[in-house]
Each structure stands twice: as C-alpha cells, then as structure tokens.
Coordinates of C-alpha atoms in Angstrom, one line a residue:
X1 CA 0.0 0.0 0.0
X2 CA 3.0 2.1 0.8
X3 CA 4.4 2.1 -2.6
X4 CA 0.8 3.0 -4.3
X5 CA 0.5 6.0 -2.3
X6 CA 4.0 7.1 -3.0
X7 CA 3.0 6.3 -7.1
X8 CA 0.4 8.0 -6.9
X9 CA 1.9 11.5 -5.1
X10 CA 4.8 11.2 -7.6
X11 CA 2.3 11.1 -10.7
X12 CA 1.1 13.7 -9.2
X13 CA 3.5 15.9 -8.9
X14 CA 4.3 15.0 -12.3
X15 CA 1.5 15.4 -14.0
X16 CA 2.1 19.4 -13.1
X17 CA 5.4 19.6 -15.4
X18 CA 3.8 19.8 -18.4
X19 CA 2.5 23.5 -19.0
X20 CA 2.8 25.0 -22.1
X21 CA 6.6 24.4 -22.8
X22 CA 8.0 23.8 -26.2
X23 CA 9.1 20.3 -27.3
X24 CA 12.9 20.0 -26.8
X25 CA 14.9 20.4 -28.7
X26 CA 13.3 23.4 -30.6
X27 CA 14.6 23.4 -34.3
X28 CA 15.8 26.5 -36.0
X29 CA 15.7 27.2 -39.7
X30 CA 19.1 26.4 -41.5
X31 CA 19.5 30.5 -42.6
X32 CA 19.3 31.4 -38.9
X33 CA 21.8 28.5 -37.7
X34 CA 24.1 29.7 -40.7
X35 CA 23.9 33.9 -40.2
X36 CA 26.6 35.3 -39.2
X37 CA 26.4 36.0 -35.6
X38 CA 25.8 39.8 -34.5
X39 CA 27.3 41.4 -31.2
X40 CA 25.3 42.7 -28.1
X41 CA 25.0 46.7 -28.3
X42 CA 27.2 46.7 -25.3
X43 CA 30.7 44.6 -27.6
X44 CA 32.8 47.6 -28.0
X45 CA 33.5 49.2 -31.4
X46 CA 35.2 47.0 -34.1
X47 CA 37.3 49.7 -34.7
X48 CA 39.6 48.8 -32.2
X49 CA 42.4 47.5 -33.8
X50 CA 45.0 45.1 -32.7
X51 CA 47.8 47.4 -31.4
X52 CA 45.3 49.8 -29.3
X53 CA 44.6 46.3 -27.9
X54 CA 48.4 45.7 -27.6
X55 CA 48.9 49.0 -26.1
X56 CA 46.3 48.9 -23.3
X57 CA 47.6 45.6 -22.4
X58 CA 51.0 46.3 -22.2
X59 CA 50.3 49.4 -20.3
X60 CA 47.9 47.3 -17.7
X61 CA 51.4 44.6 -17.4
X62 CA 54.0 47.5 -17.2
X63 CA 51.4 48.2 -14.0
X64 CA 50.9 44.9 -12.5
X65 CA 55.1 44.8 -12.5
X66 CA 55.2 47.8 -11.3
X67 CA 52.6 47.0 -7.7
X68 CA 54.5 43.4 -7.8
X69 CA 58.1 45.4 -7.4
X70 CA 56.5 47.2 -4.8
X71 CA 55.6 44.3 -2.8
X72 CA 58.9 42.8 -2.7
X73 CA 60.5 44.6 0.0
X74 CA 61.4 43.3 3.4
X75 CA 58.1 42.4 5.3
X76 CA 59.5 42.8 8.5
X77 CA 61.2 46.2 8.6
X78 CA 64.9 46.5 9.6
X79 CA 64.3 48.5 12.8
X80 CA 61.6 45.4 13.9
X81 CA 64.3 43.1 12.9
X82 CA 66.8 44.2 15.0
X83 CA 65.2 44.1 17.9
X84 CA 64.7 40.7 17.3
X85 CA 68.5 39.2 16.7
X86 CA 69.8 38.3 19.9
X87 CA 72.3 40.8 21.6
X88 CA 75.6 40.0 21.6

C-alpha cells in the first residue's frame, strides 16, 4: 500500500510539469543556424584594432610589475628586525 500512495503523489506531482513548454529540442531554420552571428550593443567598437589592444595591455602589465616590485620589500622592517636578533 506504501508504494501506491507514493505512485500516486509522484504522478502527481508530475503530471504538473507539463504547461505549455516547447518540445525539446526546438529546431531553427538552416538560414538562422548559418547567419553570421551579431554582437550585443554593449561589444565595443570594431574599430579597435589590434595594437590599441596591444597597447592597453602592455600598459595594464607594465602596472601589475610595477605593484609586484613594490611588494617585494622586506616584510619585516629592519628596525623590527633588530630588535629581534639576539644581543651580543
């Protein structure tokens, strides 16, 4: 009896999952599939060539070596650091 009552609640809930959803998988038309593809409104401007590209990356490395140089100094600094070597 258990398993008739749990056959029938999962028909159930089941029988809700139909709606009016399309039949997968929806087909397109072969001229849609083929078209070239367009950007979003938001893509920038395909006049942006290849070396502004270059450029602006370059100039965002030259920065990220620049904050990494920074970083490499001593982390504990040298007044700390003597202080903590043992006195002779």
């Amino acid at each position: 009896m258990k398993h008739v009552l749990t056959l029938i609640a999962c028909a159930a809930l089941l029988s809700g999952c139909g709606g009016d959803a399309e039949p997968y998988p929806r087909l397109l038309p072969t001229d849609q599939i083929l078209a070239e593809p367009t950007l979003p409104d938001h893509a920038p401007e395909a006049a942006d060539s290849p070396a502004a590209v270059d450029v602006e990356a370059e100039a965002r490395a030259a920065e990220l070596r620049r904050r990494a140089e920074a970083l490499r100094g001593p982390v504990i600094e040298p007044e700390t650091l003597s202080r903590m070597r043992p006195q002779d």
